[in-house]
Amino acid sequence: MKKVFGRTKGLTERAFHYCPGCTHGIIHRILAEALEELDLIENAIGVAPVGCAGFCEVYFSCDMIGAAHGRAIAVGTGAKRARPENTVFTYQGDGDAGAIGLAETISAAARGENITSIFVNNSIYGMTGGQMAPTTLPGQKTSTSPFGRDPEVAGHPIDLPLLLSHVEGSAYIASVSVDTPKNVLAAKKALKKGFQTQMEGKGFSFISILSTCPTNWGMSPAKAIKWLQDNMQTHFTMGELKVKE
Amino acid sequence: MTKMLMKGNEAIAEAAIRSGCKLFFGYPITPSTEIPEYMSKKLKEVGGTFLQAESEVAAINMVYGASATGVRVMTASSSPGYSLKQEGLSYLAAVELPAVIVDIMRAGPGLGGLGPTQADYFQITKGGGHGDYHPIVLAPATVQEMVDLTMEAFDLADEYRTPVVIAADGILGQMMEPVEFPKGSSKDLPHKDWAATGAKGREKVNVSNYCLTNEIGERNCLHLQKKHEYIKPRVQRWKSYKTEDAEFIIVAFGTSGRISETAVDLARKEGIKLGLIRPITLWPFPEKAFEGILDQVKGFMSVELSTGQMIEDVRLVVNGKVPVKFFGKQGGMTPAPEEIVTSFKAQFGLE
C-alpha cells in the first residue's frame, strides 16, 4: 500500500496535552511540517514560552530552549546572536508576546532581529484558567473581566501584527488563522515565508495565528471556531501586513 | 608582563574578552556603564557581539539564550538593574547555565544614589530571585583582583554550570590602578554537550526545567542543592591578614576590606592584636577561614557598606562562641580607617 500521509518528522512521538478543540495542535503540526520541508529540523533552535505551549519543547524535534514568561524573544535574540547559522524561532501566546513581553517584541522588530516569532492569539490566558489577555475583545467575558472587557476601564485589545508592521526593521508580518483547511494551508505558507525571510537574512518575521480556547471560552470546539470567525477575524487585521522584498 | 593603568570597569571588560567572552548584552547604568561602553568598542575586534538591550530584563534573558547555545557570555549592571535581572538569574540557575554577571553596586534602596555600597549582599548571595539557588559570588578589592576574578569567573561558571556574579562597588568600578593580564587559563573544562546548537547527528536537547510534577520538581531542587554542597568546600576564597596571633578579627570584603586592612595596622600600632578576614567568595561564604582561630579570638566585627548583611553569615560561622559586632556606613558613604578602629575599641571596651 502506498503511504500518502504521515506524521511529520518535525514532531516527536509525544502525545499533545492540549484540550480537545484547541488549535495549538494544528499550529504545532504545520510549524513542524514547515521545519521538515525547509530541512530545518537539525538546524533550528526553538524557544518555548510560558503558558499552554510551555511544553512545546517536548513536541518539536529540534533543539529547544525554555524561556521565562515574556522573554522568549530576548532568549531567541541571545541564541541567534550567538549562533547566526541556526534558524531561531519563538512560539508564544498573546500574554507572553503582547503584554509581559511587549517591550521585547517591539524592540526585536525594531532591531530587525533575524528571528521568527510565532504568536498564537486566542484572546485569553489559557494556562492560568481564562483571564483577560491583551487581545481580549471589548465585551468579552473572562475570569478577570467577568462583566465583559470594558475598554473604559481595561483598555483596548492590541492588534500586535498591525503594530509591528509599522515598525522599521520588521521584514515579514502576517496575520493568519487555522479555522478552515484553506486557512490552515495559508497559515503554513506564512510560517514557511517567515522562516525563509530569516534564512535570507532579511530581518524580523512575525506570524500571528488566531487560535481557539474552547475550554476557557466555555464553548464546544465547533462553536469556538465560529466565534473566532465572527469576532476575532473581524476585529484583527488579517493577511500579509508586511513583506520586505 | 606589561602593566597597564586601567579603570576597574574597563579592566573587567578586558579580562572578560581575554577569557573568551564572545557576547555581551547590557543596559547602561551608573556606575557600571564603562563595561558596556568598552565591550561595544572591543568585542568586535575579536569577532564577538555587543548588543545594547531594551532593558535589564531583556539583557539577562539574552544572556540566557546565548549561554544555552554554549558560548561564553556576560552582562553587567548596578544595583537597581541587578534587581531587575533577578528573574533571569533564577532561570540561569535552574537550567544550570554558565554566565558571568557583574554588579557594580550603588546605594539603595529604591533609586538611592550613585555612591559605593555593599548593600546588595543579600540579593546577590541569597539567591535573590525565586526558588532555592545560589550563584557563586566573587568580591574583588582591587582592580587587579577584578581582572583575576573575572577570568576565574568564566572558568567557575563553565566548570560548575552556574551563573557567577562579580560583586564590586562604585569605587572599584571607577578607580584606576595598574593591572597585569595573566594568560588565559587552560583549565580542562567539561564539554558543553547540553547546549542547543541544532540537533544534527545527535538527539535533540531541551534546555529548560519546566515541570508540573511535584516529584520531578523535588528531584530538580535536590539536584541543585547537591551541587551547592559540592561547590561549597571547593570554591571558598579569602585573604587573611595578620590573623595568626589575632585576639580580635574584622571581617570585611571588597572596598571595606581594603579600608579595614589599614584599620588593622592602626590598631596594631596601639598594641591591639587585630586581624582581618577578607572574604573573596561571598557565596560560598569562606567558613574555612575561621577554622582553627575561633578558639583564639575574643570577638569579631563585621565592617560593611550597609546596615549589616554579611554579619548574618559571620554569626552563623561563629555560632555564638564569641561576640560579633558591626560597623557600617550606608547610602554611599565610606568609613575612614580611624573610624573603624574607634568603633571597634568602643564596642569591645578597649578604650
Coordinates of N, CA and C in Angstrom, one line a residue, chain B residues 247-250 263 267 272-275 299-301 303 325-327 337-351:
Chain B
E247 N 43.7 38.6 68.4 CA 42.7 38.4 69.5 C 41.3 38.8 69.1
F248 N 41.3 39.7 68.1 CA 40.1 40.2 67.5 C 40.2 40.2 66.0
I249 N 39.1 40.0 65.3 CA 39.2 39.9 63.9 C 38.0 40.7 63.2
I250 N 38.5 41.5 62.3 CA 37.5 42.2 61.4 C 37.2 41.3 60.2
A263 N 42.9 49.8 59.0 CA 42.4 49.8 60.3 C 43.2 48.8 61.2
A267 N 45.4 49.8 64.6 CA 45.1 49.1 65.9 C 46.4 48.5 66.4
I272 N 47.0 46.6 69.9 CA 45.8 45.7 69.9 C 46.1 44.7 68.8
K273 N 45.9 43.4 69.2 CA 46.1 42.3 68.2 C 44.9 42.1 67.4
L274 N 44.8 42.9 66.4 CA 43.6 42.9 65.5 C 44.0 42.2 64.2
G275 N 43.1 41.4 63.6 CA 43.4 40.8 62.3 C 42.2 41.0 61.3
G299 N 36.6 38.2 69.8 CA 35.4 38.8 69.2 C 35.7 39.1 67.7
F300 N 34.6 39.2 67.0 CA 34.7 39.6 65.6 C 33.9 40.9 65.4
M301 N 34.3 41.6 64.3 CA 33.5 42.8 63.9 C 33.3 42.8 62.4
V303 N 32.6 44.6 59.1 CA 32.6 46.0 58.6 C 32.1 46.0 57.2
K325 N 30.3 41.9 66.5 CA 29.8 43.3 66.4 C 29.8 43.8 65.0
F326 N 29.2 45.0 64.8 CA 29.1 45.5 63.5 C 29.5 47.0 63.4
F327 N 30.1 47.3 62.3 CA 30.3 48.8 62.0 C 30.1 48.9 60.5
P337 N 39.7 54.6 58.1 CA 40.2 53.6 59.0 C 40.1 53.9 60.4
E338 N 40.4 55.2 60.8 CA 40.3 55.6 62.2 C 38.9 55.4 62.8
E339 N 37.9 55.6 61.9 CA 36.5 55.4 62.4 C 36.3 54.0 62.8
I340 N 36.8 53.1 62.0 CA 36.7 51.7 62.2 C 37.3 51.3 63.5
V341 N 38.5 51.8 63.7 CA 39.3 51.5 65.0 C 38.5 52.0 66.2
T342 N 38.1 53.3 66.1 CA 37.3 53.9 67.2 C 36.1 53.1 67.6
S343 N 35.3 52.7 66.5 CA 34.1 51.9 66.8 C 34.5 50.5 67.4
F344 N 35.5 50.0 66.8 CA 36.0 48.6 67.3 C 36.3 48.7 68.8
K345 N 37.1 49.7 69.1 CA 37.6 49.8 70.5 C 36.4 50.1 71.5
A346 N 35.4 50.9 71.0 CA 34.3 51.3 71.8 C 33.4 50.0 72.1
Q347 N 33.2 49.3 71.0 CA 32.3 48.1 71.1 C 32.9 47.0 71.9
F348 N 34.2 46.9 71.9 CA 34.8 45.8 72.7 C 35.4 46.3 74.0
G349 N 35.1 47.6 74.4 CA 35.5 48.1 75.7 C 37.0 48.2 75.8
L350 N 37.7 48.6 74.8 CA 39.2 48.6 74.8 C 39.7 50.0 75.0
E351 N 38.9 51.0 75.3 CA 39.4 52.4 75.4 C 40.0 52.7 76.7

